[in-house]
Coordinates of C-alpha atoms in Angstrom, one line a residue:
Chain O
X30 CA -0.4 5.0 -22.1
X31 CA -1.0 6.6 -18.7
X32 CA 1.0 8.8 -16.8
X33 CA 3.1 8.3 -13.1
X34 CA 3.3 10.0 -10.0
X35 CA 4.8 9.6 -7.1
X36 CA 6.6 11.0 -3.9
X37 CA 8.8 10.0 -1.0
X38 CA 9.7 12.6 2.0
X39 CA 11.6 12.4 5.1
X40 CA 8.7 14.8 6.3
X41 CA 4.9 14.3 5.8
X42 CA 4.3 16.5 2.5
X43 CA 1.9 17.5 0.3
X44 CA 2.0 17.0 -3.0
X45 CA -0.4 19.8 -4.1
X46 CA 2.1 21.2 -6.5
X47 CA 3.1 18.2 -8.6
X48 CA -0.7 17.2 -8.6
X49 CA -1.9 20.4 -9.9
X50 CA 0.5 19.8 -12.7
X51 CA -0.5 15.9 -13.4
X52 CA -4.1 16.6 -13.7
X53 CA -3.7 18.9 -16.4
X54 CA -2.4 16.2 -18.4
X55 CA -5.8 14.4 -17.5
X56 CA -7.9 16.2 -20.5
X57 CA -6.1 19.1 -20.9
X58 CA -2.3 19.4 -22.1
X59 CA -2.1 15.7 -22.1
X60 CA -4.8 12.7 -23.4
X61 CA -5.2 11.0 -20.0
X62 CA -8.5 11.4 -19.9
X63 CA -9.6 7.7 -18.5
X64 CA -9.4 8.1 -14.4
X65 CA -7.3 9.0 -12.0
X66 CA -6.5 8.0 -8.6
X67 CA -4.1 8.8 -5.7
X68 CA -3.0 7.3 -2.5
X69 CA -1.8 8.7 0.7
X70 CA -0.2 7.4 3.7
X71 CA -0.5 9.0 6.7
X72 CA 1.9 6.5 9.3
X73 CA 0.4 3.1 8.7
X74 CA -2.6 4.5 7.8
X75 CA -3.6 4.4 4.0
X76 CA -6.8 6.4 1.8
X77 CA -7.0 6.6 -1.5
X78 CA -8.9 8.5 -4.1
X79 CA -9.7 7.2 -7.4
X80 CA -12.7 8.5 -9.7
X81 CA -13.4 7.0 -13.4
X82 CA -14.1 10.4 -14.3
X83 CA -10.9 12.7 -16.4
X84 CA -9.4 14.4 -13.7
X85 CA -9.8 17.9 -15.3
X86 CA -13.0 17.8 -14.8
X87 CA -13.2 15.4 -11.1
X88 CA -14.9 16.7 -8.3
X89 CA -12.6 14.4 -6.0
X90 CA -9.5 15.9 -8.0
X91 CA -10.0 19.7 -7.3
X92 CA -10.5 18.7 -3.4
X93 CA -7.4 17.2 -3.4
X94 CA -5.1 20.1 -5.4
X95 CA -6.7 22.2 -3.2
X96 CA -6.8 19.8 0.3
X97 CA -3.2 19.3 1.4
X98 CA -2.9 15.9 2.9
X99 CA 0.8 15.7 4.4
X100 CA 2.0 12.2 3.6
X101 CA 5.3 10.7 3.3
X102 CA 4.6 8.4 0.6
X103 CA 2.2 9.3 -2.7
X104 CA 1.3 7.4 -5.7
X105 CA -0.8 8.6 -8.2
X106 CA -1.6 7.9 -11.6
X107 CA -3.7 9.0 -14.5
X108 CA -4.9 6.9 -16.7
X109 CA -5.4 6.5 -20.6
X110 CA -7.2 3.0 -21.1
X111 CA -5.7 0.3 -22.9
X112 CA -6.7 -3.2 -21.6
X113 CA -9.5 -3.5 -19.3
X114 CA -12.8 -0.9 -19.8
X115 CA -13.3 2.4 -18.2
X116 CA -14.6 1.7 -15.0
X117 CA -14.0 2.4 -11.0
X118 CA -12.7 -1.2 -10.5
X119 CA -9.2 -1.0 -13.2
X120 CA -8.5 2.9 -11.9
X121 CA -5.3 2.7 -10.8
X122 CA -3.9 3.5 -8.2
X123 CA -4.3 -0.8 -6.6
X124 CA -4.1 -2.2 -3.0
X125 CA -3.5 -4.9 -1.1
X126 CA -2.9 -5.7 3.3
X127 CA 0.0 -7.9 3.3
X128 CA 2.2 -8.2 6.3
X129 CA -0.3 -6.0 8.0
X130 CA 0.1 -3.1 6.0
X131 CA -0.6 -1.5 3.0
X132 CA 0.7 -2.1 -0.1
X133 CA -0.3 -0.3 -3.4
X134 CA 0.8 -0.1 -6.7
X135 CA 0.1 2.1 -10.4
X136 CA 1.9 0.9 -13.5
X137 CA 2.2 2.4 -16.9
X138 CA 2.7 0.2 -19.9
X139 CA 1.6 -2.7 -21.6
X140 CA 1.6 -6.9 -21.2
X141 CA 1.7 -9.3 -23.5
X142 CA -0.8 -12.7 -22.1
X143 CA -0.7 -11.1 -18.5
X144 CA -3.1 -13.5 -17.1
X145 CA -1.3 -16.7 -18.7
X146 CA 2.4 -15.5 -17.7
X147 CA 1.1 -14.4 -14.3
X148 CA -1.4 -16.3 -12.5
X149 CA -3.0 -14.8 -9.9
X150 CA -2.7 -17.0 -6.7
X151 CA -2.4 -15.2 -2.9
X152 CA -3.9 -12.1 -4.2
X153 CA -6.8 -12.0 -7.3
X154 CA -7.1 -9.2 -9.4
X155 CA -10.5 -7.5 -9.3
X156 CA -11.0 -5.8 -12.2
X157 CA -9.4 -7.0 -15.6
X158 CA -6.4 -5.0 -16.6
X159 CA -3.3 -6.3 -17.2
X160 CA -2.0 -4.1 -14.4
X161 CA -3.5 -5.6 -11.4
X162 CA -2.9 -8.9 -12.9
X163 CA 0.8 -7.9 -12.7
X164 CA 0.3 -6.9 -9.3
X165 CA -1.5 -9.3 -7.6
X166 CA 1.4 -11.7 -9.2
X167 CA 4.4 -9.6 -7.9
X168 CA 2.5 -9.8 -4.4
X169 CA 2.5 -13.0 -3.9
X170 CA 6.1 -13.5 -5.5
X171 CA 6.5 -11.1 -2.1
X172 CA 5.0 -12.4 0.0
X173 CA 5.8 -16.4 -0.7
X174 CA 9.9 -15.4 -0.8
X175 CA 9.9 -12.5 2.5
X176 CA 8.4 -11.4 5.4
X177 CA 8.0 -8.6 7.0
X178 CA 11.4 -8.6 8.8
X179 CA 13.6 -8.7 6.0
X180 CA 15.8 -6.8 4.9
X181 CA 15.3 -4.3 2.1
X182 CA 18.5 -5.2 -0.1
X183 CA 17.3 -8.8 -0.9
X184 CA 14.2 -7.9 -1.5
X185 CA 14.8 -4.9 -3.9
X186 CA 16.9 -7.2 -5.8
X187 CA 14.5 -9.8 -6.1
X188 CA 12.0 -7.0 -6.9
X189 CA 14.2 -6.3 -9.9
X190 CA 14.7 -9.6 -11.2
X191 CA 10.2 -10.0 -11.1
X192 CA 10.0 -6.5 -12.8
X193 CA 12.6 -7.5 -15.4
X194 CA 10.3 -10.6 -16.2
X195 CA 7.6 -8.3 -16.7
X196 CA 9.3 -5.8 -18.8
X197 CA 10.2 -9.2 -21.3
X198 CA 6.4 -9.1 -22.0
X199 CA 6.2 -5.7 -22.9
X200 CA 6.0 -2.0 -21.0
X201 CA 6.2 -2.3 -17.6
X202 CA 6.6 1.5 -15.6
X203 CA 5.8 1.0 -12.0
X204 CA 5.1 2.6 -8.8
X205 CA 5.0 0.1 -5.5
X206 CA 5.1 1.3 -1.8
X207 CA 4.1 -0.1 1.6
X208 CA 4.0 3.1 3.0
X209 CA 8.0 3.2 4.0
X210 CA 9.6 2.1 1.1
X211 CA 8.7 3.6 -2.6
X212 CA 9.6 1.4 -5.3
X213 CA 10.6 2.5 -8.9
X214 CA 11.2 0.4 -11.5
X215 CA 11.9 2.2 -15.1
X216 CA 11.1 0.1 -18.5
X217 CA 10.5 2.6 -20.9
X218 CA 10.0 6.3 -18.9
X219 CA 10.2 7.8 -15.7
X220 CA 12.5 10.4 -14.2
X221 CA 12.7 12.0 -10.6
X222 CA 14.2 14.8 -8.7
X223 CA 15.1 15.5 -5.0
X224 CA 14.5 18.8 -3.9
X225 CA 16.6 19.3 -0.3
X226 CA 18.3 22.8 1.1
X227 CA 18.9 25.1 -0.4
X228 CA 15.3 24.9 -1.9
X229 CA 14.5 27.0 -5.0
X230 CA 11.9 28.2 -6.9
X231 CA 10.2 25.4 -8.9
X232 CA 7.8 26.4 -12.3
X233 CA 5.5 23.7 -13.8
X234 CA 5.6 22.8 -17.3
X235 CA 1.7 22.2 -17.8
X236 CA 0.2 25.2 -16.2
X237 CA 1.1 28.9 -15.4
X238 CA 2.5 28.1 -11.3
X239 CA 5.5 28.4 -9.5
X240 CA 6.3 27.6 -6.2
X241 CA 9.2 28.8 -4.0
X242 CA 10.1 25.9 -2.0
X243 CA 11.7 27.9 0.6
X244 CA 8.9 29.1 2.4
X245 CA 7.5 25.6 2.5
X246 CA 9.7 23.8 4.0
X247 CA 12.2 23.4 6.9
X248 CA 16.5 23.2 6.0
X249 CA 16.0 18.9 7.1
X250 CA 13.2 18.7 4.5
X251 CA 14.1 16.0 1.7
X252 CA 11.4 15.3 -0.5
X253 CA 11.7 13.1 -3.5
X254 CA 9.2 13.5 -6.7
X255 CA 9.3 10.7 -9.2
X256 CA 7.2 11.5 -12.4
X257 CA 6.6 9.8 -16.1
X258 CA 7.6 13.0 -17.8
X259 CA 9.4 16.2 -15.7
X260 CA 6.8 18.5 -14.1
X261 CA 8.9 21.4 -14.2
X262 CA 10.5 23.2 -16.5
X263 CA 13.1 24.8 -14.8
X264 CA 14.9 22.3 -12.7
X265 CA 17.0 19.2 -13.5
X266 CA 15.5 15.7 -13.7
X267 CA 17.1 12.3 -13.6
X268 CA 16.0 10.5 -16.2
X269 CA 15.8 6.7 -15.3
X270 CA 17.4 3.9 -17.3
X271 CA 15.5 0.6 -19.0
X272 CA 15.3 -1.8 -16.5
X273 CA 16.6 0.2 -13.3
X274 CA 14.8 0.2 -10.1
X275 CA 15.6 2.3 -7.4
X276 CA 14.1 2.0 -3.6
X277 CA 13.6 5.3 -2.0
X278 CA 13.2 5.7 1.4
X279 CA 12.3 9.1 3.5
X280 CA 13.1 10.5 0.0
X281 CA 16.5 8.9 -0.4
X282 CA 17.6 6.3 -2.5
X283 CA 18.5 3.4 -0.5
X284 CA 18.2 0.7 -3.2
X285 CA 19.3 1.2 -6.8
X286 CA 19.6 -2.0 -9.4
X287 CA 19.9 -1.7 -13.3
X288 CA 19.3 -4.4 -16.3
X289 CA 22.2 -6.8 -16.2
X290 CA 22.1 -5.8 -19.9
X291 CA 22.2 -2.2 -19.5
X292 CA 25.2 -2.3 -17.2
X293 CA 27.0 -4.5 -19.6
X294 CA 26.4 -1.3 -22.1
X295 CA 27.4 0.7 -19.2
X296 CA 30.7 -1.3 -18.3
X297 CA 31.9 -1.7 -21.8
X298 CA 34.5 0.8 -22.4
X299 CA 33.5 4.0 -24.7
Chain F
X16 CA -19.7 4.2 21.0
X17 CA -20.0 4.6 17.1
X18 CA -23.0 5.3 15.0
X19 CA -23.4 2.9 11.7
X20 CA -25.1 3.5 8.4
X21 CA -25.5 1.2 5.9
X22 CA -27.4 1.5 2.1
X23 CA -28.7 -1.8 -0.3
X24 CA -30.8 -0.8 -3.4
X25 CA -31.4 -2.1 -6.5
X26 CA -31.1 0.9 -8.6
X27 CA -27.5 2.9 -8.0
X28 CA -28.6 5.4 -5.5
X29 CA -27.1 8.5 -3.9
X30 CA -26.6 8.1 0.0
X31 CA -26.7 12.1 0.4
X32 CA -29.9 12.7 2.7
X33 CA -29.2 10.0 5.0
X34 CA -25.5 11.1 5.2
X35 CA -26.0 14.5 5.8
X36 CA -28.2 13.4 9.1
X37 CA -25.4 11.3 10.0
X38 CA -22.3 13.9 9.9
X39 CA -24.4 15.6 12.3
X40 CA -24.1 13.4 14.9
X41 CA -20.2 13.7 13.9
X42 CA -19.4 16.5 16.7
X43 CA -22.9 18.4 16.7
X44 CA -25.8 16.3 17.7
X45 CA -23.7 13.5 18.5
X46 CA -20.7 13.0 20.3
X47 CA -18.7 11.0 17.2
X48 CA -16.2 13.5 16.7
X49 CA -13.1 10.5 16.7
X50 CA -13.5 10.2 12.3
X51 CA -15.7 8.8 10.0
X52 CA -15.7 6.8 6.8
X53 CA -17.5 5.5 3.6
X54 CA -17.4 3.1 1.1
X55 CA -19.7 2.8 -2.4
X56 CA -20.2 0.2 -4.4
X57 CA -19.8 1.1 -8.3
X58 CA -20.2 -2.8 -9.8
X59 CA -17.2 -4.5 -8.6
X60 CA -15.8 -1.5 -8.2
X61 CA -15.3 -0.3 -4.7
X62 CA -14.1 3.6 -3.2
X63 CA -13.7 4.6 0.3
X64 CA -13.6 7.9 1.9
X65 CA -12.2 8.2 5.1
X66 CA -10.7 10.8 8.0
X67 CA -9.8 10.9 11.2
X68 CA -11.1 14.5 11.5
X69 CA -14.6 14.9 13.1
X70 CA -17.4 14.6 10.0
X71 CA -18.6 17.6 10.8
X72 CA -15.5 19.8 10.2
X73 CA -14.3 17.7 7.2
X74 CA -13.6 19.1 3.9
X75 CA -13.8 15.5 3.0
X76 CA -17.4 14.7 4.7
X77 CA -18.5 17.9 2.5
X78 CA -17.7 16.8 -0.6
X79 CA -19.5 13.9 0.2
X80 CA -22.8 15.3 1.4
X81 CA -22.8 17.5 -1.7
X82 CA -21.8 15.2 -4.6
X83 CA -23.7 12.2 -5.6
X84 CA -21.8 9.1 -5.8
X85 CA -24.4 6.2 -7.1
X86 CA -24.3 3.0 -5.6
X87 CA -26.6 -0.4 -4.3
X88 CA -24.1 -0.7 -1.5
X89 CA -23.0 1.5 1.4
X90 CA -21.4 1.2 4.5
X91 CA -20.7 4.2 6.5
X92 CA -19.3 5.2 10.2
X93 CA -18.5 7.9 12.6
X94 CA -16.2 6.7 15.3
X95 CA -16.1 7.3 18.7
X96 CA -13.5 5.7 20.1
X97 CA -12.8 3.1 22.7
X98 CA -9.9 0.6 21.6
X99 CA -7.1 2.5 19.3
X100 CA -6.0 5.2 19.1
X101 CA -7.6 8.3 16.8
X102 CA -5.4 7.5 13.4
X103 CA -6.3 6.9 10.2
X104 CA -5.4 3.5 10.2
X105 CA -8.0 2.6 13.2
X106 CA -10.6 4.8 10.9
X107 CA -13.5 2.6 9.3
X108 CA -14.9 1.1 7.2
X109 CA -11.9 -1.5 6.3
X110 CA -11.6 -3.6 3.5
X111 CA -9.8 -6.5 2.0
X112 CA -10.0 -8.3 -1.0
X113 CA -11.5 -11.8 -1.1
X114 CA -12.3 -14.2 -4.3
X115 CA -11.8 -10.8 -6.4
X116 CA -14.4 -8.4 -4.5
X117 CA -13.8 -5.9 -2.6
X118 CA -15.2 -6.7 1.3
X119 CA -15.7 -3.6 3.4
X120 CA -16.9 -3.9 7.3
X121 CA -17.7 -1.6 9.9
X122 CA -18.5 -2.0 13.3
X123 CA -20.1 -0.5 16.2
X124 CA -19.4 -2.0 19.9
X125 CA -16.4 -3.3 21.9
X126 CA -14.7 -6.6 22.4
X127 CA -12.9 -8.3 25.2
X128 CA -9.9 -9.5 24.7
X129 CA -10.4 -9.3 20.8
X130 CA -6.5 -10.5 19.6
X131 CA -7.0 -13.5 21.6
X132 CA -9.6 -14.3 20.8
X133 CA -10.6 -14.3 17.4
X134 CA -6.2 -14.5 16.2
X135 CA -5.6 -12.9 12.8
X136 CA -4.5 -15.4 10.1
X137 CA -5.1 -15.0 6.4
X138 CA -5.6 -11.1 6.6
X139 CA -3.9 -9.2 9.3
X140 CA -5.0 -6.0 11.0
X141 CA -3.0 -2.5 10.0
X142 CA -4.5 -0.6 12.6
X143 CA -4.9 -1.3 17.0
X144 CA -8.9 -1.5 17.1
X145 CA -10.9 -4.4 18.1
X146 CA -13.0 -3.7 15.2
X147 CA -10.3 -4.7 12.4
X148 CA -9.3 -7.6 14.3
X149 CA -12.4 -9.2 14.3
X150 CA -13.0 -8.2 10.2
X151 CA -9.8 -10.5 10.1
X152 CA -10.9 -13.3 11.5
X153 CA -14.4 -12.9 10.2
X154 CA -13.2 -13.4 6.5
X155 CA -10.6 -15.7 7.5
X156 CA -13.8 -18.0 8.5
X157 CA -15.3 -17.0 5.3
X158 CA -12.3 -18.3 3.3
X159 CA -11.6 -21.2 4.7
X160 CA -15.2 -22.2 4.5
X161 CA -16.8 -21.4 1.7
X162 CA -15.7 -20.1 -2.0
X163 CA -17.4 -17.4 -4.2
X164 CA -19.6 -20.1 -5.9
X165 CA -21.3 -20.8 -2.6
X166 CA -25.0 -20.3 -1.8
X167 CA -25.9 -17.5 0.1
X168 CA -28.0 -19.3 2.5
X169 CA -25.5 -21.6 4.1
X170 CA -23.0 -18.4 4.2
X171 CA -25.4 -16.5 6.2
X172 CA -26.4 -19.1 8.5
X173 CA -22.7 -19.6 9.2
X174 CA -21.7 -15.8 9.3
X175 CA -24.7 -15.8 11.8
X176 CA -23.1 -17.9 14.1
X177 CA -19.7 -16.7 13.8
X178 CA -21.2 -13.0 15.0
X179 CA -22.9 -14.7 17.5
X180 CA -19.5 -15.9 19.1
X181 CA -18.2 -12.1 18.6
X182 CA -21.6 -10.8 20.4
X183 CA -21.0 -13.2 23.5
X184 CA -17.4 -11.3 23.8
X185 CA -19.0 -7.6 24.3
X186 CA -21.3 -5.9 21.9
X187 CA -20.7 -6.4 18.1
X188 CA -23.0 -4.6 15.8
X189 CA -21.4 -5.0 12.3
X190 CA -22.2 -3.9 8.6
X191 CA -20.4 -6.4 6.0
X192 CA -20.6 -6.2 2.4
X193 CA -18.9 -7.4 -0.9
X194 CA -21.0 -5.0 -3.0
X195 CA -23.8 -7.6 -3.8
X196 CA -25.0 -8.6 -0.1
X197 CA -25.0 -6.2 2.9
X198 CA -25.0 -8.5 6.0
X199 CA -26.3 -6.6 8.8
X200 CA -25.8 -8.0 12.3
X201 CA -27.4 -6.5 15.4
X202 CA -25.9 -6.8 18.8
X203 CA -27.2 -4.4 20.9
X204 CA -28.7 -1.3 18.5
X205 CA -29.8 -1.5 14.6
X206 CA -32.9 -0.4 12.5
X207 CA -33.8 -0.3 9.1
X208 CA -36.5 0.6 6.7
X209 CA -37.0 0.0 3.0
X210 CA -38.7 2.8 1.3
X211 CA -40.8 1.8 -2.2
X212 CA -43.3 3.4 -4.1
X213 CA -45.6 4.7 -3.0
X214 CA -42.5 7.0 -2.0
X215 CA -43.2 10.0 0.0
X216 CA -41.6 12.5 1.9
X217 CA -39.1 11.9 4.9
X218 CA -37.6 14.4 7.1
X219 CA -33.8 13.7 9.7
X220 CA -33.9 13.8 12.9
X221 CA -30.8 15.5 13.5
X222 CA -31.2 18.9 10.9
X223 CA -34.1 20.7 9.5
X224 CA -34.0 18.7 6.4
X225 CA -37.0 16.7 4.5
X226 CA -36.9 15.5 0.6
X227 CA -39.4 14.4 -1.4
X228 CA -38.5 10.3 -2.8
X229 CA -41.3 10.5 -5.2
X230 CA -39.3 12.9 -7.0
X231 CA -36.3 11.3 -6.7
X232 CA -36.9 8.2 -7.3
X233 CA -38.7 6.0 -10.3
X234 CA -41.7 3.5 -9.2
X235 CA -39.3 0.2 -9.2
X236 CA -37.3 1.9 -6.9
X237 CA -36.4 -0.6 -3.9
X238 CA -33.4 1.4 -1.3
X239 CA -33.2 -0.3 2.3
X240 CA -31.1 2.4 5.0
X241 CA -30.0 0.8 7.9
X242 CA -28.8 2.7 11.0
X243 CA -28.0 2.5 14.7
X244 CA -30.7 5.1 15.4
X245 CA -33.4 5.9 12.7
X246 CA -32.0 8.8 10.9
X247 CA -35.8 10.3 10.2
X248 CA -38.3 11.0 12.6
X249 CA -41.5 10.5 10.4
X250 CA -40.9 7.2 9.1
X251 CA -41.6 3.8 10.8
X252 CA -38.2 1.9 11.3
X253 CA -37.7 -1.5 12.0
X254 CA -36.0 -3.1 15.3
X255 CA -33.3 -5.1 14.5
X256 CA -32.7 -7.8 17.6
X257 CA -30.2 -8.9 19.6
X258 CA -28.6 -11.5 18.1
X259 CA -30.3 -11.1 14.7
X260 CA -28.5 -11.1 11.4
X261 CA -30.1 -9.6 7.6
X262 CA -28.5 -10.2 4.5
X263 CA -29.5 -7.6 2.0
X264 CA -29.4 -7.7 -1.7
X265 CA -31.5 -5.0 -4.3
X266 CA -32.5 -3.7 -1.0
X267 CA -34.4 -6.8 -0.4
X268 CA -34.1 -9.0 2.8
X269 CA -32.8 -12.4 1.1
X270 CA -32.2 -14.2 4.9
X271 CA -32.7 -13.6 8.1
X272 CA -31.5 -15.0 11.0
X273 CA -32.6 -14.8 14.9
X274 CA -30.7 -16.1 18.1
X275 CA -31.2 -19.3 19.2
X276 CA -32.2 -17.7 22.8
X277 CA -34.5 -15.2 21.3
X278 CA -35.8 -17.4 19.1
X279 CA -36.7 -19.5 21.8
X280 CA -38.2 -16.5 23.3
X281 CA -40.3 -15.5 20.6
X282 CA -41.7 -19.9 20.4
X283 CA -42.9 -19.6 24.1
X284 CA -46.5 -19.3 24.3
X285 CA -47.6 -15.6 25.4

């Protein structure tokens, strides 16, 4: 398995705190030792930074803990291999242009016959992990259903519906942003937490830091971290149901589906 | 204007020396203070490092200089800019994925009139610059004439008169790669040299630095640089031509193509 992170703000934001704490779990409290990568967007503008190497011991990895690039939109994702060998071409995170921006992508999990069930077509993968096979097919489902100027509640729900396909084939955690939207979609685990005034102090679980979000930040600030496990210790997380997606947006949530079966369990009286 | 620098070898090789001439011109010994960017090669693999801070102030451009990524293909830039604004998402080199490689581009020059032109289809530009539209249209013209099973020869004759059209519209010199081929097209301003054994010492222009191939290097060793100006000043370059297009591969020139006109020039008796 590999692990998630990700962030949307209303205010570009770096993510040097949560980081510090996800690449411990690259070789050190965690066995994610298989790559790493993040990706930054800075307006339209896209970089990421992926290295084959454990990120407890990357090069790339200390710049960035230690660089702050202010972004309003972050995925990242470190990586214990299943399918597809270790290698610079399946480090997550993945992009893609479409609509004339960018659009990238990690996922944790497992599929069952990924390249049968979903043929590339639009996009091809490059490397061979059941991953970018996944997301070279959701896409295209994109791109051959919307456009750029649709709106964002259709195509969260359709979203949903192409993640819940996925999830029928096995494990299927997800990260997806263009850059103004940051989609979530939850299949086994993933929780998140928005952090907005009055801001506290904040104390990782994988490493002796804490951070006093007050002095860096502004009373408007909203910033949204969405993580496989809780990176703290000391706040509250919400933890994310089987089969729910939620859109976040300038680190609101703007878009929220669950599992037609989970909201049957959630309908049914107690 | 931009300065280019471009790498094919046949052995994975580190780009250091060359790019630590080049950053200088990023600000110090050169006026390219509007970002820079790089992309390697690992296999199918494909990274890219990019900022829209001057090279020579860059965290980024100094972990870069100092740590030695191994690859048989490189295209680097530092940008000063004409058409778009200084942002990362008008920062080269770009890339887009085609037949499942990575394509990476960069270009030095200026187009008229480049939207017009040469119109965006298949992949469509993020950023403003004249640059990224015409890496649009270029692979759009790839696509929708060849597939990845396709000779190289007819390719390059083709890509050679697609550049040509770009050249007639202002000054287009361009580095293209899918990690396999470099195709190096000269406009106004290219050189290159291929070093082999015996390998001996070489010293940039630009800082008080030489190094020593021979002990760098093993005697099967075959690493072609390419630049807008020769990065070392005790080394015989080549002249690229106007109009003139080299594809690389192992560092080896594998076709080579010369404008009609100058060809014509060359014919004449003397």
């Amino acid at each position: 398995m590999c692990e998630l992170l990700g962030m949307s703000a209303n205010v570009p934001t770096d993510i040097c705190f949560s980081f510090t704490g996800l690449i411990r779990r690259g070789g050190e409290t965690g066995p994610h030792k298989d790559g790493w990568g993040i990706s930054f967007y800075e307006g339209k503008g896209y970089r990421e930074f992926r290295d084959p190497e454990p990120s407890i011991d990357s090069e790339i990895a200390r710049l960035i803990k230690n660089y702050p690039i202010k972004s309003k939109a972050v995925i990242s994702h470190i990586r214990q291999a299943n399918v597809g060998g270790i290698c610079l071409e399946n480090t997550h995170p993945f992009s893609r242009e479409m609509w004339g921006r960018y659009w990238s992508y990690a996922h944790n999990g497992q599929l069952k016959d990924a390249k049968r069930r979903f043929p590339a077509s639009f996009y091809l993968p490059v490397g061979t992990t059941d991953s970018e096979q996944a997301f070279c097919w959701l896409l295209a489902q994109l791109r051959l259903n919307f456009t750029d100027q649709c709106a964002i509640d259709p195509m969260g729900k359709a979203l949903h519906g192409w993640c819940e396909q996925l999830r029928e084939q096995g494990v299927f955690n997800m990260l997806l942003s263009n850059g103004d939207y940051l989609f979530v979609y939850c299949s086994t685990k993933l929780s998140w937490i928005t952090r907005r005034a009055p801001f506290g102090k904040a104390h990782l679980s994988d490493v002796e830091v804490t951070v006093d979000f007050k002095e860096e930040t502004t009373p408007d600030d909203v910033v949204t971290v969405i993580a496989t496990q809780p990176l703290t210790d000391n706040e509250d997380w919400h933890t994310m149901q089987a089969g729910e997606l939620i859109v976040f947006r300038d680190g609101e949530v703007v878009v929220r589906h669950l599992s037609e079966q989970e909201q049957t369990k959630t309908d049914q009286p107690g």
